Each structure stands twice: as C-alpha cells, then as structure tokens.
PDB file with one MODEL, atoms N, CA, C and O in Angstrom:
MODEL        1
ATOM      1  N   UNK A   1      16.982  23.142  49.318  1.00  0.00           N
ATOM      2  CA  UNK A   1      17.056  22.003  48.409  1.00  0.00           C
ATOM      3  C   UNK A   1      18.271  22.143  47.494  1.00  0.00           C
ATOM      4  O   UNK A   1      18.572  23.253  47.053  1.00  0.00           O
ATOM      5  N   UNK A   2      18.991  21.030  47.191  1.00  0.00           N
ATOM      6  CA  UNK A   2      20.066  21.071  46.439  1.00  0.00           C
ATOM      7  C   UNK A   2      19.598  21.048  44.428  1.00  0.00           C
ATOM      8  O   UNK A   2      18.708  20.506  43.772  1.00  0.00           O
ATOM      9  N   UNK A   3      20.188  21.501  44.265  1.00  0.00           N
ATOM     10  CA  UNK A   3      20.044  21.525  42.458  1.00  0.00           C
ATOM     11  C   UNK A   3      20.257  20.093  41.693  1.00  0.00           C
ATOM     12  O   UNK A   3      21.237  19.349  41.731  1.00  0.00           O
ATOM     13  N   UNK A   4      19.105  19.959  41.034  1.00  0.00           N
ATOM     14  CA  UNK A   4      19.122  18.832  40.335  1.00  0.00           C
ATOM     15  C   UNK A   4      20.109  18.554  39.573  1.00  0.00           C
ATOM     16  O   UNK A   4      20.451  19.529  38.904  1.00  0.00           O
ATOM     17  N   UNK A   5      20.842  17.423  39.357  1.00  0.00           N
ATOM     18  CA  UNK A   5      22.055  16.979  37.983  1.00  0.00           C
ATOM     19  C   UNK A   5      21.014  16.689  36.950  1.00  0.00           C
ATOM     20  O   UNK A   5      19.901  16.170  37.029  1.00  0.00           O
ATOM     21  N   UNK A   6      21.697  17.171  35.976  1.00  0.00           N
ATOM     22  CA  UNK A   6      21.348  17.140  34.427  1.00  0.00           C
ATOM     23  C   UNK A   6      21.969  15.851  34.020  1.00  0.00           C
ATOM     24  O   UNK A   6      23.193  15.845  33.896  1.00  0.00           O
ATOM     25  N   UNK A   7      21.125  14.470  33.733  1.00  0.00           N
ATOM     26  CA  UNK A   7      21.962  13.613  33.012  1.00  0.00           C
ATOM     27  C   UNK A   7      22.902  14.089  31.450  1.00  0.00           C
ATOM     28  O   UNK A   7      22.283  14.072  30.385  1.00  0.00           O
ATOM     29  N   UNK A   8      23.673  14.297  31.462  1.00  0.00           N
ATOM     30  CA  UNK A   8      24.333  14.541  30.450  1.00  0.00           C
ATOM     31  C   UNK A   8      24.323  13.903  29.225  1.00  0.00           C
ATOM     32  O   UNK A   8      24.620  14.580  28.241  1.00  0.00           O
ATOM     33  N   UNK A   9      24.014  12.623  29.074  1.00  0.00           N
ATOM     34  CA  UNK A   9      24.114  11.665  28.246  1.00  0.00           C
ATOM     35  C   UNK A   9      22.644  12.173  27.209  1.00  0.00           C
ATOM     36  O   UNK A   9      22.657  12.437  26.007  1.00  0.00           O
ATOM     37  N   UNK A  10      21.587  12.184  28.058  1.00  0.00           N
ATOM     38  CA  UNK A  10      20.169  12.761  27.591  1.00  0.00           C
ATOM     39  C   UNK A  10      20.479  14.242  27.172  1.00  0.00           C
ATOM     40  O   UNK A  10      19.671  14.521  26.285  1.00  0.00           O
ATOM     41  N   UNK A  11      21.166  15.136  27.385  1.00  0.00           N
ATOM     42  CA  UNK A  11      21.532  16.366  27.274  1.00  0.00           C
ATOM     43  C   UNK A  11      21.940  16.427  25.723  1.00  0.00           C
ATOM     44  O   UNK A  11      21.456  17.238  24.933  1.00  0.00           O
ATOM     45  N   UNK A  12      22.732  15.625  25.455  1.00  0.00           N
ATOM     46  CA  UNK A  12      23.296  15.816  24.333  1.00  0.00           C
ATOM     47  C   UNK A  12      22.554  15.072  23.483  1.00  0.00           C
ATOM     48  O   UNK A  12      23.128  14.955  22.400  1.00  0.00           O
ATOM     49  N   UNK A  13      21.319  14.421  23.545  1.00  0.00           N
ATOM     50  CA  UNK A  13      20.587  13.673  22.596  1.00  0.00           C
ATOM     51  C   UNK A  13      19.235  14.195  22.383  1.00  0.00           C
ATOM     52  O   UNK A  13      18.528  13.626  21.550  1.00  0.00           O
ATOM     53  N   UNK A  14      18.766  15.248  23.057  1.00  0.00           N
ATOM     54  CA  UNK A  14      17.386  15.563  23.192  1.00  0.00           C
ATOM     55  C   UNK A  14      17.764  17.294  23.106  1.00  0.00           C
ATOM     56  O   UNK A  14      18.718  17.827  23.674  1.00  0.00           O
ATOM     57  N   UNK A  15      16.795  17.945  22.286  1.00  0.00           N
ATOM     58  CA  UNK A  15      16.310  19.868  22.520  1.00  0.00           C
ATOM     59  C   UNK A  15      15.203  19.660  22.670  1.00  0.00           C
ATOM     60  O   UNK A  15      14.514  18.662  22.458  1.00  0.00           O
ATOM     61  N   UNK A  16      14.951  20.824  23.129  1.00  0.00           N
ATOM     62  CA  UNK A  16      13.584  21.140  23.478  1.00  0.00           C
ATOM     63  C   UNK A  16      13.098  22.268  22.510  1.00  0.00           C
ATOM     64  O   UNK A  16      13.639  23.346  22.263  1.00  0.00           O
ATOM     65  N   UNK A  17      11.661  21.609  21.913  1.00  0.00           N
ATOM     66  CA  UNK A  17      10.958  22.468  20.717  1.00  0.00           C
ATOM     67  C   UNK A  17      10.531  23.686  21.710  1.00  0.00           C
ATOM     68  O   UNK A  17      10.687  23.612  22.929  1.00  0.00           O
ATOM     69  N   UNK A  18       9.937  24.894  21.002  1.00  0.00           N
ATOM     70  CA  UNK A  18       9.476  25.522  21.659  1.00  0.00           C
ATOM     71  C   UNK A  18       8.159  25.734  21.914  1.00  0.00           C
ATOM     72  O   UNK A  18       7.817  26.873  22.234  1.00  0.00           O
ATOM     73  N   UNK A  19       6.921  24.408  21.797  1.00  0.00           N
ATOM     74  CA  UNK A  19       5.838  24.080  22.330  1.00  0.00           C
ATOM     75  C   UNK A  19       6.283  23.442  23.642  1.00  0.00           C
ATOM     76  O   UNK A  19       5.430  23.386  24.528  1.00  0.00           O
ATOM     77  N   UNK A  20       7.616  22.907  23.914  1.00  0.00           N
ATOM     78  CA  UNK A  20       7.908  21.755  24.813  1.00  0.00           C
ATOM     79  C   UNK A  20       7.894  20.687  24.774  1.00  0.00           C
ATOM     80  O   UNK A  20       7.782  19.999  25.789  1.00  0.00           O
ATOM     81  N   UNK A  21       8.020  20.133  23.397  1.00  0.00           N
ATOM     82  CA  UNK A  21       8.332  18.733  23.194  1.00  0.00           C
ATOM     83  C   UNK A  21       9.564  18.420  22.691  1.00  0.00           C
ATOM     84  O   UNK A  21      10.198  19.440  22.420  1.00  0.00           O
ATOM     85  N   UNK A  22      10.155  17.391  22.458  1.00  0.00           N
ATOM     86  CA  UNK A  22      11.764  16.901  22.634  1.00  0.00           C
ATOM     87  C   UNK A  22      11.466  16.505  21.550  1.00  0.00           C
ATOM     88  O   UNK A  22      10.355  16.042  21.292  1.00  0.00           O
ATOM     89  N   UNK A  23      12.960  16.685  20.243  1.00  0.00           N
ATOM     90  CA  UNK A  23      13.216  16.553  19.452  1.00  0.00           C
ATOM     91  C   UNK A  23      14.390  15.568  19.444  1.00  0.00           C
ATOM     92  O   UNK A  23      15.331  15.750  20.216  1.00  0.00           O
ATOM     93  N   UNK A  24      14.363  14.327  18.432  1.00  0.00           N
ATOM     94  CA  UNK A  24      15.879  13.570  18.586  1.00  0.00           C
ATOM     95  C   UNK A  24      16.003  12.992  17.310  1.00  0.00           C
ATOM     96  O   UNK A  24      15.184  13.078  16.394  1.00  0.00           O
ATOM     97  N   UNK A  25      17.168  12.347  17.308  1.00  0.00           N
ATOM     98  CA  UNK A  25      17.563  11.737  16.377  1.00  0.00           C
ATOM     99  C   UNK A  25      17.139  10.288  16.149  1.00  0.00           C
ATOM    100  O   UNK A  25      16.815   9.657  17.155  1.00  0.00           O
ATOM    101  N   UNK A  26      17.100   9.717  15.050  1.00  0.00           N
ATOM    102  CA  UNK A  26      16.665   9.043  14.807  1.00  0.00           C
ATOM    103  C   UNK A  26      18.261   7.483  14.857  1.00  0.00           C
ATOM    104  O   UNK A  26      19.477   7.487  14.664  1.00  0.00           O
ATOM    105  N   UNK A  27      17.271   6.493  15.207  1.00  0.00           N
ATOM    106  CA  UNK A  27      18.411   5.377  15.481  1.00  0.00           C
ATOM    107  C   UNK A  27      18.907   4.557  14.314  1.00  0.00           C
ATOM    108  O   UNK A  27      18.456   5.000  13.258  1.00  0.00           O
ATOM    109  N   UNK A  28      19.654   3.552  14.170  1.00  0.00           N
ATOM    110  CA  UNK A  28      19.717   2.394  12.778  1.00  0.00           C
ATOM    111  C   UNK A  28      20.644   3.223  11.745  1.00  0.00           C
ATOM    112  O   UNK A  28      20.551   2.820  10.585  1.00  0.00           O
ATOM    113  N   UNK A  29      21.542   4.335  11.963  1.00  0.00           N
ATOM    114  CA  UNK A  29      21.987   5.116  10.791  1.00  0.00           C
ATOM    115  C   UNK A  29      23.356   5.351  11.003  1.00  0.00           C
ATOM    116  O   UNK A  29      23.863   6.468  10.903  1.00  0.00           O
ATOM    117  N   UNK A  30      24.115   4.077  11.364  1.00  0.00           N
ATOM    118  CA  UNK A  30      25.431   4.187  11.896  1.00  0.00           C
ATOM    119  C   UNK A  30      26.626   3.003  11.160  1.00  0.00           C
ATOM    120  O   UNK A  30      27.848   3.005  11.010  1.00  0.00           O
ATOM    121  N   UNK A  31      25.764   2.273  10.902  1.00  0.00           N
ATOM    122  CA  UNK A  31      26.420   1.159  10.171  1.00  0.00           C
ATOM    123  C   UNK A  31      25.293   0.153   9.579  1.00  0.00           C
ATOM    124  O   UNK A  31      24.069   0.287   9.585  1.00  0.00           O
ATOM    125  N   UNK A  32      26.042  -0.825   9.101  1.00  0.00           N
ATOM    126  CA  UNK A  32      25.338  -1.581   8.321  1.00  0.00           C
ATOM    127  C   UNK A  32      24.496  -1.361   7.159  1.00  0.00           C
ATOM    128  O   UNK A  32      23.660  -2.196   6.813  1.00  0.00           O
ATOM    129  N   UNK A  33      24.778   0.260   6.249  1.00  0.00           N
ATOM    130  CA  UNK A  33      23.682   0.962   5.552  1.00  0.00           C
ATOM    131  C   UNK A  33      23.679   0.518   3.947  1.00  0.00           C
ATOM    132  O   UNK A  33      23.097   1.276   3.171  1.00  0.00           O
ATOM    133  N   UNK A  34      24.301  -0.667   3.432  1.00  0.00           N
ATOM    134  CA  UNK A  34      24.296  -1.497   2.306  1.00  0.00           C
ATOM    135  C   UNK A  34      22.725  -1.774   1.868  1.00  0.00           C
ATOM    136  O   UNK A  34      22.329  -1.438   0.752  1.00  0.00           O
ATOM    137  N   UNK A  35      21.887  -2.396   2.807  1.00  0.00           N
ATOM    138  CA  UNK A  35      20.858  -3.303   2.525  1.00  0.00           C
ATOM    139  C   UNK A  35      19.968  -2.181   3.007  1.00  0.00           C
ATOM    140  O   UNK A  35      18.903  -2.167   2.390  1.00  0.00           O
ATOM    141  N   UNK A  36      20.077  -1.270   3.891  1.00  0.00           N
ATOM    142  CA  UNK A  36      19.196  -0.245   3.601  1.00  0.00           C
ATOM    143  C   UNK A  36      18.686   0.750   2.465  1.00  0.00           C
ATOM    144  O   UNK A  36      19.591   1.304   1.841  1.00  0.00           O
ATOM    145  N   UNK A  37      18.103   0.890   2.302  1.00  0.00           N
ATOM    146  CA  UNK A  37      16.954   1.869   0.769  1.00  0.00           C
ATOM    147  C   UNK A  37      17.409   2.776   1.094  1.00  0.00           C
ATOM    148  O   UNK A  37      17.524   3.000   2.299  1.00  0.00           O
ATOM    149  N   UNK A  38      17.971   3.904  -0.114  1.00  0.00           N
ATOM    150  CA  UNK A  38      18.151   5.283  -0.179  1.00  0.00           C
ATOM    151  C   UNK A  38      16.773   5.832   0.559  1.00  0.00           C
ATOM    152  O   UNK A  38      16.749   6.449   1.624  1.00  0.00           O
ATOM    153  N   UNK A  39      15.924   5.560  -0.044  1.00  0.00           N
ATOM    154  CA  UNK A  39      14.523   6.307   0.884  1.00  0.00           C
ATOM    155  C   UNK A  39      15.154   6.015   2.360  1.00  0.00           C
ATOM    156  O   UNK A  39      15.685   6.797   3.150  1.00  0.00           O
ATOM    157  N   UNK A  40      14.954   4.874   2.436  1.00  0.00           N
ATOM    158  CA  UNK A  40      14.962   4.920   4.120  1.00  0.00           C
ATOM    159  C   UNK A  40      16.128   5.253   4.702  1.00  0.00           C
ATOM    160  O   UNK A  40      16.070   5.328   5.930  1.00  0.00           O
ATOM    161  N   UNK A  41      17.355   5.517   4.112  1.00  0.00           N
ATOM    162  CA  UNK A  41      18.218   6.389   4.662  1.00  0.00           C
ATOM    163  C   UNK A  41      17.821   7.826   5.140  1.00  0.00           C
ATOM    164  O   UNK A  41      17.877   8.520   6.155  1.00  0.00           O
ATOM    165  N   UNK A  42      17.320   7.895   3.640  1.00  0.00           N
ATOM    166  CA  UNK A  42      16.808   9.373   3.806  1.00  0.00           C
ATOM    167  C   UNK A  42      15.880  10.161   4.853  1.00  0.00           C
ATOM    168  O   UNK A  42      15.838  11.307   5.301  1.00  0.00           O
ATOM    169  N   UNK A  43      14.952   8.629   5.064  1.00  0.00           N
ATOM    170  CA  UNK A  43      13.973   8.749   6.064  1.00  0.00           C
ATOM    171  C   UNK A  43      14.710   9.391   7.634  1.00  0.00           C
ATOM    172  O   UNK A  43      14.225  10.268   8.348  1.00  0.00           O
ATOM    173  N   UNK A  44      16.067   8.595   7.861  1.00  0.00           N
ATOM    174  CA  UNK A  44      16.676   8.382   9.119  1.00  0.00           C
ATOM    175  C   UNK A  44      17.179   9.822   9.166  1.00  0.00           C
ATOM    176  O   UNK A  44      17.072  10.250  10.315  1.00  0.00           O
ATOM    177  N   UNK A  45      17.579  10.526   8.504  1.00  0.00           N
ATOM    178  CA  UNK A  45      18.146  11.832   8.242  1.00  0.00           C
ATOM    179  C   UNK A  45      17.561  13.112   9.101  1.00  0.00           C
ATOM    180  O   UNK A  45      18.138  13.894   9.857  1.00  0.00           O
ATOM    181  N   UNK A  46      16.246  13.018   8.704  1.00  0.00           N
ATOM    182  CA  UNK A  46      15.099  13.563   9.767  1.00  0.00           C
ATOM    183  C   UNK A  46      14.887  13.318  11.159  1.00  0.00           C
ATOM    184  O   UNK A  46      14.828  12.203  11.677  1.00  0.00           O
ATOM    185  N   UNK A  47      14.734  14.830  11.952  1.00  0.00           N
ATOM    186  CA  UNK A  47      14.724  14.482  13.513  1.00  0.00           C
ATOM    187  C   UNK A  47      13.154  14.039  13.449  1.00  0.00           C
ATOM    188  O   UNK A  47      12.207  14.408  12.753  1.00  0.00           O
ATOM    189  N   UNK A  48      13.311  13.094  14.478  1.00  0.00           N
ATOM    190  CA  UNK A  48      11.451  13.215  15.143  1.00  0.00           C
ATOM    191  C   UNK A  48      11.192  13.235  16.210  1.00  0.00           C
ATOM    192  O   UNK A  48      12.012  12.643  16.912  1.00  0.00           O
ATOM    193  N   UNK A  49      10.037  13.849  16.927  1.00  0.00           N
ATOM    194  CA  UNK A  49       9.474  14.197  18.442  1.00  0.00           C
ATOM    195  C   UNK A  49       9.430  12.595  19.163  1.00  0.00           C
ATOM    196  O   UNK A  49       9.051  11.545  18.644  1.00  0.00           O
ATOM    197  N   UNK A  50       9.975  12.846  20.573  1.00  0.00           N
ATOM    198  CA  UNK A  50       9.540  11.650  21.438  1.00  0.00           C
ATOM    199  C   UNK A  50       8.595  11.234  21.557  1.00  0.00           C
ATOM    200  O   UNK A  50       7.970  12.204  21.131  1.00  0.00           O
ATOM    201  N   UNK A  51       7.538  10.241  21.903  1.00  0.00           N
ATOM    202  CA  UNK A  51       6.736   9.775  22.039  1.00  0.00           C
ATOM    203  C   UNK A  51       6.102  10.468  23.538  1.00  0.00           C
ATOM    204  O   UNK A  51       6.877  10.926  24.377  1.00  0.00           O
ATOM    205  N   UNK A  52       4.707  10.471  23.722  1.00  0.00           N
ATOM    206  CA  UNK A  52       4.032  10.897  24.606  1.00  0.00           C
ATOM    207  C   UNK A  52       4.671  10.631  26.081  1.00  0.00           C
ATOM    208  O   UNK A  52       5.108  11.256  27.048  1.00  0.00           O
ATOM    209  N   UNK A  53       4.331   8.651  25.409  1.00  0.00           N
ATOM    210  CA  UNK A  53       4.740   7.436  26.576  1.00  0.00           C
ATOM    211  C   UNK A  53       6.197   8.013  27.176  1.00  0.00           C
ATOM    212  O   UNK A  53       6.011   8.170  28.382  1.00  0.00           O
ATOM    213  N   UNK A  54       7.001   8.235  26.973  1.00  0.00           N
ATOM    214  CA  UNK A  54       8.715   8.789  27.344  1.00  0.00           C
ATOM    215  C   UNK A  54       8.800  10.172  27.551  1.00  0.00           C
ATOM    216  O   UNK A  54       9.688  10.588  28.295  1.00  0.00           O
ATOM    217  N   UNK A  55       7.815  11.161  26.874  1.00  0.00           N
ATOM    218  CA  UNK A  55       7.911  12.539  27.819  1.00  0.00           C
ATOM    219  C   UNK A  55       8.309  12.505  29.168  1.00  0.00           C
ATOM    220  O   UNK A  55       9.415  12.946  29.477  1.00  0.00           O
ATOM    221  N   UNK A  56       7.534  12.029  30.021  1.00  0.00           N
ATOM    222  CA  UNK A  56       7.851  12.034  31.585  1.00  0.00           C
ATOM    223  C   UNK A  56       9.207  11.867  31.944  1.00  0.00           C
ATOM    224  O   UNK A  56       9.804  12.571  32.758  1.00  0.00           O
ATOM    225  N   UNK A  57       9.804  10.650  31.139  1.00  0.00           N
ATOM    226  CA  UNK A  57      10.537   9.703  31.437  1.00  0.00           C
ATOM    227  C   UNK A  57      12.242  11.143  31.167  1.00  0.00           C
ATOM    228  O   UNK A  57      13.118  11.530  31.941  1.00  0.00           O
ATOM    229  N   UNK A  58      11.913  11.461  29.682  1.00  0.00           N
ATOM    230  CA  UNK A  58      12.633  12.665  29.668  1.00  0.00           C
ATOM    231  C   UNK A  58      12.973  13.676  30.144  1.00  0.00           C
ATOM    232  O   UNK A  58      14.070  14.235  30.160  1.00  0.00           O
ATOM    233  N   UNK A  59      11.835  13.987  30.629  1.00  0.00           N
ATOM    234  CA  UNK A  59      11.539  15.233  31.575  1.00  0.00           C
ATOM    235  C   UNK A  59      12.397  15.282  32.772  1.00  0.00           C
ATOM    236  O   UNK A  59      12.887  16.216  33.406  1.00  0.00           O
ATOM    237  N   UNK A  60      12.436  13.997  32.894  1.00  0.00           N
ATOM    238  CA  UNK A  60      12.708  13.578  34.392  1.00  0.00           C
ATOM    239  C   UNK A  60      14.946  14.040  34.517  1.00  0.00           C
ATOM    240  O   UNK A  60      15.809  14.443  35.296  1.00  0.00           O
ATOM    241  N   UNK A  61      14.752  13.617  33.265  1.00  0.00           N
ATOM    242  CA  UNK A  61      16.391  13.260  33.024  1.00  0.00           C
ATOM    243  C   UNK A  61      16.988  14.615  32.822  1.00  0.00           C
ATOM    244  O   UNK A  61      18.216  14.671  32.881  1.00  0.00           O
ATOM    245  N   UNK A  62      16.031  16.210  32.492  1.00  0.00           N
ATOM    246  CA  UNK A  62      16.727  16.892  31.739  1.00  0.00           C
ATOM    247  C   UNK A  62      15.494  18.291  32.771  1.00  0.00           C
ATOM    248  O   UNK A  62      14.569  18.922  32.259  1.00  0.00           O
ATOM    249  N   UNK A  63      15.886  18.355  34.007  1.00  0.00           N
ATOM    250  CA  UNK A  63      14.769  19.318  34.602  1.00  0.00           C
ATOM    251  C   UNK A  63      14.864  19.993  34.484  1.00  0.00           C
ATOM    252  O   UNK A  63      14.013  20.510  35.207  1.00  0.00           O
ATOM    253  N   UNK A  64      15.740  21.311  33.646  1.00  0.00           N
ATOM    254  CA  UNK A  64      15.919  22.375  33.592  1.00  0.00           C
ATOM    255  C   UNK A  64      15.373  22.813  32.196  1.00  0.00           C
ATOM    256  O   UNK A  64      15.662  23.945  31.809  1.00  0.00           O
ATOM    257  N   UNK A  65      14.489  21.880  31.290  1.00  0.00           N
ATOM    258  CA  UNK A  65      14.363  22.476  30.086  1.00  0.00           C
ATOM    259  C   UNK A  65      12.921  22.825  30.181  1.00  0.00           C
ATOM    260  O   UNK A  65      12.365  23.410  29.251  1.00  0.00           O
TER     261      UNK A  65
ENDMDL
END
C-alpha cells in the first residue's frame, strides 16, 4: 500500500491534544474588528477543540496524527 498524503492546508490549522482531540483556531479575527467587543475579541484569542460532528472528517485529512 502506498502512504497516505497529509492535506497540508489542515496540517497547518489543526494539533493534536494529547487525549486525541484537535485543537484550532478560532475564525472572525482578521478584519473588520471596530464593531467587535473587546470581550469578544478576547474571546477569539482562545484555541477551541473541534466538534465531535468533524472529528472523522479531520481525521480523515491528517492520518498520521
């Protein structure tokens, strides 16, 4: 069997915790940050875990983790 490709794009957007769940960044924190709340900047600042629903979907993209 030949070796799976690593999407790269997912590579650089996702780690892997060491329970095995995927850690990322959070979206909306690139522009437009006038009318956004210091809180909720602040909020965006923080990584958070993928959702259950998209584990697979991740998994799929990044087989070596």
């Amino acid at each position: 069997m030949p070796k799976i490709k690593t999407r790269r794009a997912a590579a650089k957007r996702f780690t892997v915790t060491g329970s095995g769940e995927f850690k990322r960044n959070k979206a909306f924190k690139s522009h437009i940050l006038e009318k956004k709340s210091p809180k909720r900047k602040r909020n965006l600042r923080k990584a958070a875990l993928c959702t259950a629903a998209d584990h697979g979907r991740v998994k799929r993209m990044l087989p070596y983790t």
